[in-house]
Amino acid sequence: MTQEEGIWVVGYGSLIYKPPPHSTYCIPGLIYGFKRRFWQSSSDHRGTVESPGRVATLVPDPKSKVLAVSYYIPPDFVPQVTEYLNVREQDGYKACTVLTHLHPPQDLPLLAQERLDKLPIDVSTGKHTVESVVYIGTEDNGSYIGPEPIIDTARVIATNVGPSGSNYDYLKLLHDALNRMAAAMRCKLSDIEDTYLDNLFEAVQLTT
Ligand code: SIN
Protein backbone atom coordinates (compact mmCIF):
# COMPACT_ATOMS: atom_id res chain seq x y z
CA MET A 1 0.00 0.00 0.00
CA THR A 2 1.40 3.40 -0.95
CA GLN A 3 1.07 6.56 1.11
CA GLU A 4 -1.20 7.94 -1.64
CA GLU A 5 -3.74 5.26 -0.65
CA GLY A 6 -3.37 5.90 3.07
CA ILE A 7 -1.80 3.51 5.55
CA TRP A 8 -2.94 0.97 8.12
CA VAL A 9 -1.44 1.16 11.61
CA VAL A 10 -1.90 -1.83 13.88
CA GLY A 11 -1.77 -1.45 17.66
CA TYR A 12 -1.32 -4.18 20.26
CA GLY A 13 -0.53 -2.08 23.38
CA SER A 14 -1.57 1.44 24.33
CA LEU A 15 -2.71 2.07 20.75
CA ILE A 16 -5.63 -0.28 21.44
CA TYR A 17 -7.18 1.87 24.18
CA LYS A 18 -5.67 5.22 23.09
CA PRO A 19 -6.02 5.27 19.28
CA PRO A 20 -3.90 7.38 16.97
CA PRO A 21 -5.58 10.59 15.75
CA HIS A 22 -7.32 10.86 12.35
CA SER A 23 -8.14 7.18 11.83
CA THR A 24 -11.26 6.61 9.73
CA TYR A 25 -11.92 2.98 10.64
CA CYS A 26 -10.67 0.71 13.37
CA ILE A 27 -10.99 -3.03 12.87
CA PRO A 28 -9.91 -5.88 15.17
CA GLY A 29 -7.32 -8.18 13.69
CA LEU A 30 -4.80 -10.90 14.40
CA ILE A 31 -1.04 -10.71 13.98
CA TYR A 32 0.42 -14.18 13.46
CA GLY A 33 3.99 -15.15 14.40
CA PHE A 34 4.29 -12.97 17.52
CA LYS A 35 3.49 -13.06 21.23
CA ARG A 36 2.73 -9.99 23.37
CA ARG A 37 5.14 -9.54 26.27
CA PHE A 38 5.72 -6.75 28.81
CA TRP A 39 9.45 -6.89 28.17
CA GLN A 40 9.96 -3.26 27.11
CA SER A 41 10.98 -0.84 29.84
CA SER A 42 9.27 2.57 29.87
CA SER A 43 10.89 5.69 31.24
CA ASP A 44 8.81 8.20 29.27
CA HIS A 45 5.20 6.98 29.67
CA ARG A 46 4.63 4.51 32.53
CA GLY A 47 7.77 5.01 34.59
CA THR A 48 10.73 7.34 34.88
CA VAL A 49 14.43 7.14 34.08
CA GLU A 50 15.08 6.47 37.77
CA SER A 51 12.32 3.87 38.02
CA PRO A 52 11.20 2.52 34.62
CA GLY A 53 7.90 0.69 34.16
CA ARG A 54 7.09 -2.16 31.78
CA VAL A 55 5.07 -1.86 28.58
CA ALA A 56 4.11 -4.24 25.82
CA THR A 57 6.16 -5.29 22.85
CA LEU A 58 5.81 -8.04 20.26
CA VAL A 59 8.27 -10.91 20.38
CA PRO A 60 8.61 -13.22 17.35
CA ASP A 61 7.17 -16.69 17.98
CA PRO A 62 6.02 -18.78 15.00
CA LYS A 63 3.44 -20.68 17.10
CA SER A 64 1.72 -17.58 18.53
CA LYS A 65 -0.72 -14.89 17.48
CA VAL A 66 -2.01 -11.73 19.15
CA LEU A 67 -5.27 -9.84 19.08
CA ALA A 68 -4.74 -6.28 17.85
CA VAL A 69 -6.57 -3.30 16.32
CA SER A 70 -5.94 -1.94 12.82
CA TYR A 71 -6.54 1.73 12.08
CA TYR A 72 -6.91 3.13 8.59
CA ILE A 73 -5.24 6.54 8.20
CA PRO A 74 -6.31 8.44 5.05
CA PRO A 75 -3.55 9.86 2.79
CA ASP A 76 -3.94 13.50 3.89
CA PHE A 77 -3.11 12.60 7.49
CA VAL A 78 -0.27 10.11 6.94
CA PRO A 79 2.62 12.58 7.55
CA GLN A 80 0.95 14.06 10.66
CA VAL A 81 0.07 10.68 12.19
CA THR A 82 3.50 9.23 11.40
CA GLU A 83 5.15 12.17 13.16
CA TYR A 84 2.78 11.81 16.14
CA LEU A 85 3.52 8.09 16.48
CA ASN A 86 7.27 8.51 16.05
CA VAL A 87 7.23 10.86 19.06
CA ARG A 88 4.79 8.79 21.12
CA GLU A 89 6.64 5.51 20.53
CA GLN A 90 10.18 6.88 20.84
CA ASP A 91 11.42 4.90 23.87
CA GLY A 92 12.98 2.06 21.86
CA TYR A 93 10.10 1.27 19.50
CA LYS A 94 10.82 0.89 15.78
CA ALA A 95 8.28 1.26 12.96
CA CYS A 96 8.07 -2.16 11.27
CA THR A 97 5.59 -3.78 8.88
CA VAL A 98 3.42 -6.84 9.59
CA LEU A 99 0.58 -8.57 7.83
CA THR A 100 -2.67 -8.18 9.78
CA HIS A 101 -5.61 -10.57 9.34
CA LEU A 102 -8.74 -8.46 9.78
CA HIS A 103 -11.77 -9.64 11.79
CA PRO A 104 -14.36 -6.94 11.03
CA PRO A 105 -17.58 -6.68 13.03
CA GLN A 106 -20.91 -7.51 11.32
CA ASP A 107 -22.00 -3.87 11.27
CA LEU A 108 -18.97 -2.48 9.42
CA PRO A 109 -19.75 0.86 7.70
CA LEU A 110 -20.22 0.56 3.93
CA LEU A 111 -17.12 2.62 3.06
CA ALA A 112 -14.96 0.45 5.30
CA GLN A 113 -16.43 -2.70 3.73
CA GLU A 114 -15.63 -1.35 0.25
CA ARG A 115 -12.03 -0.73 1.31
CA LEU A 116 -11.79 -4.24 2.77
CA ASP A 117 -13.17 -5.79 -0.40
CA LYS A 118 -10.13 -4.49 -2.28
CA LEU A 119 -7.73 -6.36 0.03
CA PRO A 120 -6.44 -9.90 -0.63
CA ILE A 121 -7.91 -12.83 1.31
CA ASP A 122 -5.55 -15.26 3.04
CA VAL A 123 -6.29 -18.85 2.00
CA SER A 124 -5.57 -20.35 5.42
CA THR A 125 -7.53 -17.90 7.62
CA GLY A 126 -10.13 -16.80 5.05
CA LYS A 127 -9.62 -13.21 6.28
CA HIS A 128 -8.72 -10.02 4.45
CA THR A 129 -5.07 -9.17 5.06
CA VAL A 130 -3.30 -5.85 5.00
CA GLU A 131 0.33 -4.72 5.36
CA SER A 132 0.31 -2.55 8.46
CA VAL A 133 2.73 -0.30 10.28
CA VAL A 134 3.48 -1.59 13.77
CA TYR A 135 5.75 -0.16 16.45
CA ILE A 136 7.85 -2.91 18.03
CA GLY A 137 10.48 -2.77 20.76
CA THR A 138 12.80 -5.22 19.05
CA GLU A 139 15.48 -6.98 21.06
CA ASP A 140 18.25 -4.72 19.76
CA ASN A 141 16.83 -1.58 21.45
CA GLY A 142 18.23 -0.22 24.70
CA SER A 143 14.88 -0.44 26.53
CA TYR A 144 14.32 -4.14 25.76
CA ILE A 145 14.37 -6.20 28.94
CA GLY A 146 14.07 -9.65 27.44
CA PRO A 147 12.50 -12.71 29.09
CA GLU A 148 11.47 -11.84 32.65
CA PRO A 149 9.50 -13.97 35.14
CA ILE A 150 5.87 -12.78 35.35
CA ILE A 151 6.13 -12.16 39.09
CA ASP A 152 9.07 -9.78 38.58
CA THR A 153 7.26 -7.89 35.81
CA ALA A 154 4.15 -7.73 38.03
CA ARG A 155 6.12 -6.15 40.89
CA VAL A 156 7.48 -3.45 38.54
CA ILE A 157 4.02 -2.73 37.10
CA ALA A 158 2.39 -2.54 40.53
CA THR A 159 4.68 0.21 41.76
CA ASN A 160 5.55 2.49 38.85
CA VAL A 161 4.04 5.73 37.58
CA GLY A 162 5.15 7.94 34.67
CA PRO A 163 4.02 11.03 32.74
CA SER A 164 1.18 9.08 31.04
CA GLY A 165 -0.13 7.61 34.30
CA SER A 166 0.33 4.50 36.40
CA ASN A 167 1.82 1.36 34.95
CA TYR A 168 -1.09 -0.58 36.48
CA ASP A 169 -3.58 1.52 34.47
CA TYR A 170 -1.72 0.74 31.21
CA LEU A 171 -2.05 -2.97 31.91
CA LYS A 172 -5.67 -2.77 33.11
CA LEU A 173 -6.86 -0.60 30.18
CA LEU A 174 -5.21 -3.01 27.74
CA HIS A 175 -6.50 -6.15 29.46
CA ASP A 176 -10.06 -4.74 29.67
CA ALA A 177 -10.05 -3.59 26.03
CA LEU A 178 -8.78 -6.96 24.76
CA ASN A 179 -11.36 -8.84 26.81
CA ARG A 180 -14.14 -6.66 25.37
CA MET A 181 -12.83 -7.32 21.85
CA ALA A 182 -12.66 -11.07 22.47
CA ALA A 183 -16.22 -11.02 23.88
CA ALA A 184 -17.43 -9.22 20.75
CA MET A 185 -15.83 -12.08 18.78
CA ARG A 186 -17.82 -14.48 21.05
CA CYS A 187 -14.77 -15.96 22.74
CA LYS A 188 -12.29 -15.39 25.54
CA LEU A 189 -8.89 -13.77 25.09
CA SER A 190 -7.23 -17.07 26.05
CA ASP A 191 -9.08 -18.80 23.17
CA ILE A 192 -7.19 -16.51 20.77
CA GLU A 193 -3.75 -16.04 22.27
CA ASP A 194 -1.68 -17.45 25.13
CA THR A 195 -2.56 -16.80 28.79
CA TYR A 196 0.41 -14.48 29.46
CA LEU A 197 -1.67 -11.28 29.74
CA ASP A 198 -4.30 -12.89 31.98
CA ASN A 199 -1.55 -14.34 34.19
CA LEU A 200 0.27 -11.01 34.38
CA PHE A 201 -2.92 -9.12 35.28
CA GLU A 202 -3.71 -11.64 38.02
CA ALA A 203 -0.15 -11.48 39.36
CA VAL A 204 -0.26 -7.67 39.56
CA GLN A 205 -3.56 -7.76 41.44
CA LEU A 206 -2.12 -10.24 43.95
CA THR A 207 0.90 -7.97 44.37
CA THR A 208 -1.12 -4.80 45.13
C1 SIN B 1 1.22 -0.36 20.35
O1 SIN B 1 0.31 -0.07 21.10
O2 SIN B 1 0.98 -0.94 19.28
C2 SIN B 1 2.66 -0.02 20.61
C3 SIN B 1 3.09 -0.23 22.01
C4 SIN B 1 2.48 0.75 22.99
O3 SIN B 1 2.45 1.96 22.73
O4 SIN B 1 2.00 0.31 24.03
Short mmCIF file of N, CA, C and O in Angstrom, two decimals, residues 137-191:
data_model
loop_
_atom_site.label_atom_id
_atom_site.label_comp_id
_atom_site.label_asym_id
_atom_site.label_seq_id
_atom_site.Cartn_x
_atom_site.Cartn_y
_atom_site.Cartn_z
N GLY A 137 9.22 -2.90 20.02
CA GLY A 137 10.48 -2.77 20.76
C GLY A 137 11.29 -4.03 20.49
O GLY A 137 11.17 -5.00 21.22
N THR A 138 12.05 -4.00 19.43
CA THR A 138 12.80 -5.22 19.05
C THR A 138 13.96 -5.44 20.02
O THR A 138 14.36 -4.52 20.75
N GLU A 139 14.52 -6.65 20.01
CA GLU A 139 15.48 -6.98 21.06
C GLU A 139 16.80 -6.22 20.97
O GLU A 139 17.58 -6.25 21.92
N ASP A 140 17.00 -5.49 19.87
CA ASP A 140 18.25 -4.72 19.76
C ASP A 140 18.11 -3.30 20.33
O ASP A 140 19.04 -2.50 20.25
N ASN A 141 16.95 -2.95 20.92
CA ASN A 141 16.83 -1.58 21.45
C ASN A 141 17.22 -1.53 22.93
O ASN A 141 17.08 -2.52 23.66
N GLY A 142 17.68 -0.36 23.35
CA GLY A 142 18.23 -0.22 24.70
C GLY A 142 17.21 -0.39 25.81
O GLY A 142 17.57 -0.61 26.97
N SER A 143 15.92 -0.30 25.50
CA SER A 143 14.88 -0.44 26.53
C SER A 143 14.30 -1.85 26.58
O SER A 143 13.35 -2.11 27.33
N TYR A 144 14.84 -2.76 25.77
CA TYR A 144 14.32 -4.14 25.76
C TYR A 144 14.89 -4.90 26.97
O TYR A 144 16.10 -4.93 27.18
N ILE A 145 13.98 -5.47 27.73
CA ILE A 145 14.37 -6.20 28.94
C ILE A 145 14.70 -7.66 28.63
O ILE A 145 15.60 -8.25 29.19
N GLY A 146 13.91 -8.23 27.74
CA GLY A 146 14.07 -9.65 27.44
C GLY A 146 13.27 -10.49 28.42
O GLY A 146 12.60 -9.95 29.32
N PRO A 147 13.32 -11.82 28.26
CA PRO A 147 12.50 -12.71 29.09
C PRO A 147 12.65 -12.39 30.58
O PRO A 147 13.77 -12.29 31.09
N GLU A 148 11.49 -12.21 31.23
CA GLU A 148 11.47 -11.84 32.65
C GLU A 148 10.34 -12.62 33.30
O GLU A 148 9.23 -12.68 32.76
N PRO A 149 10.59 -13.24 34.47
CA PRO A 149 9.50 -13.97 35.14
C PRO A 149 8.30 -13.05 35.38
O PRO A 149 8.47 -11.87 35.73
N ILE A 150 7.09 -13.60 35.21
CA ILE A 150 5.87 -12.78 35.35
C ILE A 150 5.81 -12.09 36.71
O ILE A 150 5.42 -10.93 36.80
N ILE A 151 6.23 -12.76 37.75
CA ILE A 151 6.13 -12.16 39.09
C ILE A 151 7.03 -10.92 39.21
O ILE A 151 6.65 -9.93 39.85
N ASP A 152 8.18 -10.95 38.55
CA ASP A 152 9.07 -9.78 38.58
C ASP A 152 8.47 -8.61 37.79
O ASP A 152 8.49 -7.46 38.22
N THR A 153 7.91 -8.93 36.62
CA THR A 153 7.26 -7.89 35.81
C THR A 153 6.09 -7.30 36.60
O THR A 153 5.88 -6.08 36.61
N ALA A 154 5.33 -8.17 37.27
CA ALA A 154 4.15 -7.73 38.03
C ALA A 154 4.56 -6.75 39.14
O ALA A 154 3.89 -5.73 39.35
N ARG A 155 5.66 -7.04 39.81
CA ARG A 155 6.12 -6.15 40.89
C ARG A 155 6.48 -4.77 40.34
O ARG A 155 6.19 -3.75 40.95
N VAL A 156 7.11 -4.74 39.16
CA VAL A 156 7.48 -3.45 38.54
C VAL A 156 6.21 -2.68 38.17
O VAL A 156 6.07 -1.49 38.45
N ILE A 157 5.25 -3.39 37.56
CA ILE A 157 4.02 -2.73 37.10
C ILE A 157 3.22 -2.19 38.28
O ILE A 157 2.63 -1.11 38.21
N ALA A 158 3.21 -2.94 39.37
CA ALA A 158 2.39 -2.54 40.53
C ALA A 158 2.87 -1.26 41.17
O ALA A 158 2.09 -0.56 41.83
N THR A 159 4.14 -0.91 40.98
CA THR A 159 4.68 0.21 41.76
C THR A 159 5.03 1.45 40.94
O THR A 159 5.35 2.48 41.53
N ASN A 160 5.03 1.36 39.62
CA ASN A 160 5.55 2.49 38.85
C ASN A 160 4.49 3.42 38.27
O ASN A 160 3.39 3.00 37.93
N VAL A 161 4.89 4.67 38.15
CA VAL A 161 4.04 5.73 37.58
C VAL A 161 4.92 6.60 36.68
O VAL A 161 6.10 6.83 37.01
N GLY A 162 4.38 7.06 35.57
CA GLY A 162 5.15 7.94 34.67
C GLY A 162 4.27 9.07 34.17
O GLY A 162 3.12 9.21 34.59
N PRO A 163 4.78 9.86 33.23
CA PRO A 163 4.02 11.03 32.74
C PRO A 163 2.66 10.67 32.15
O PRO A 163 1.75 11.50 32.15
N SER A 164 2.48 9.45 31.63
CA SER A 164 1.18 9.08 31.04
C SER A 164 0.24 8.41 32.05
O SER A 164 -0.88 8.04 31.71
N GLY A 165 0.72 8.22 33.29
CA GLY A 165 -0.13 7.61 34.30
C GLY A 165 0.53 6.38 34.90
O GLY A 165 1.71 6.11 34.67
N SER A 166 -0.27 5.64 35.69
CA SER A 166 0.33 4.50 36.40
C SER A 166 0.53 3.33 35.44
O SER A 166 -0.22 3.14 34.48
N ASN A 167 1.53 2.55 35.76
CA ASN A 167 1.82 1.36 34.95
C ASN A 167 0.68 0.35 35.08
O ASN A 167 0.31 -0.33 34.12
N TYR A 168 0.05 0.31 36.28
CA TYR A 168 -1.09 -0.58 36.48
C TYR A 168 -2.23 -0.20 35.52
O TYR A 168 -2.86 -1.08 34.92
N ASP A 169 -2.49 1.09 35.36
CA ASP A 169 -3.58 1.52 34.47
C ASP A 169 -3.31 1.09 33.02
O ASP A 169 -4.23 0.72 32.30
N TYR A 170 -2.06 1.18 32.58
CA TYR A 170 -1.72 0.74 31.21
C TYR A 170 -2.14 -0.71 31.04
O TYR A 170 -2.81 -1.08 30.06
N LEU A 171 -1.74 -1.54 32.02
CA LEU A 171 -2.05 -2.97 31.91
C LEU A 171 -3.56 -3.21 31.98
O LEU A 171 -4.12 -3.97 31.19
N LYS A 172 -4.23 -2.54 32.93
CA LYS A 172 -5.67 -2.77 33.11
C LYS A 172 -6.47 -2.30 31.88
O LYS A 172 -7.36 -3.01 31.40
N LEU A 173 -6.14 -1.12 31.37
CA LEU A 173 -6.86 -0.60 30.18
C LEU A 173 -6.68 -1.56 29.01
O LEU A 173 -7.63 -1.85 28.26
N LEU A 174 -5.47 -2.09 28.84
CA LEU A 174 -5.21 -3.01 27.74
C LEU A 174 -5.94 -4.34 27.95
O LEU A 174 -6.60 -4.85 27.04
N HIS A 175 -5.85 -4.87 29.16
CA HIS A 175 -6.50 -6.15 29.46
C HIS A 175 -8.01 -6.03 29.28
O HIS A 175 -8.65 -6.89 28.66
N ASP A 176 -8.60 -4.95 29.80
CA ASP A 176 -10.06 -4.74 29.67
C ASP A 176 -10.46 -4.63 28.20
O ASP A 176 -11.43 -5.24 27.75
N ALA A 177 -9.69 -3.82 27.44
CA ALA A 177 -10.05 -3.59 26.03
C ALA A 177 -9.96 -4.91 25.24
O ALA A 177 -10.84 -5.21 24.43
N LEU A 178 -8.93 -5.69 25.49
CA LEU A 178 -8.78 -6.96 24.76
C LEU A 178 -9.87 -7.95 25.14
O LEU A 178 -10.37 -8.70 24.29
N ASN A 179 -10.27 -7.94 26.40
CA ASN A 179 -11.36 -8.84 26.81
C ASN A 179 -12.67 -8.44 26.17
O ASN A 179 -13.46 -9.30 25.77
N ARG A 180 -12.92 -7.13 26.06
CA ARG A 180 -14.14 -6.66 25.37
C ARG A 180 -14.12 -7.07 23.90
O ARG A 180 -15.12 -7.52 23.35
N MET A 181 -12.94 -6.93 23.28
CA MET A 181 -12.83 -7.32 21.85
C MET A 181 -13.07 -8.82 21.68
O MET A 181 -13.77 -9.24 20.76
N ALA A 182 -12.48 -9.61 22.57
CA ALA A 182 -12.66 -11.07 22.47
C ALA A 182 -14.14 -11.41 22.67
O ALA A 182 -14.69 -12.24 21.93
N ALA A 183 -14.79 -10.75 23.63
CA ALA A 183 -16.22 -11.02 23.88
C ALA A 183 -17.05 -10.68 22.64
O ALA A 183 -17.99 -11.42 22.29
N ALA A 184 -16.70 -9.59 21.97
CA ALA A 184 -17.43 -9.22 20.75
C ALA A 184 -17.21 -10.27 19.65
O ALA A 184 -18.03 -10.40 18.75
N MET A 185 -16.10 -11.00 19.74
CA MET A 185 -15.83 -12.08 18.78
C MET A 185 -16.38 -13.42 19.33
O MET A 185 -16.05 -14.48 18.82
N ARG A 186 -17.17 -13.32 20.40
CA ARG A 186 -17.82 -14.48 21.05
C ARG A 186 -16.82 -15.52 21.53
O ARG A 186 -16.98 -16.72 21.35
N CYS A 187 -15.73 -15.03 22.13
CA CYS A 187 -14.77 -15.96 22.74
C CYS A 187 -14.05 -15.25 23.88
O CYS A 187 -14.37 -14.12 24.23
N LYS A 188 -13.11 -15.98 24.48
CA LYS A 188 -12.29 -15.39 25.54
C LYS A 188 -10.91 -15.07 24.95
O LYS A 188 -10.49 -15.70 23.97
N LEU A 189 -10.22 -14.13 25.58
CA LEU A 189 -8.89 -13.77 25.09
C LEU A 189 -7.99 -15.01 25.01
O LEU A 189 -7.25 -15.19 24.04
N SER A 190 -8.10 -15.88 26.03
CA SER A 190 -7.23 -17.07 26.05
C SER A 190 -7.61 -18.10 24.99
O SER A 190 -6.87 -19.05 24.77
N ASP A 191 -8.77 -17.93 24.32
CA ASP A 191 -9.08 -18.80 23.17
C ASP A 191 -8.29 -18.34 21.93
O ASP A 191 -8.14 -19.10 20.97
#
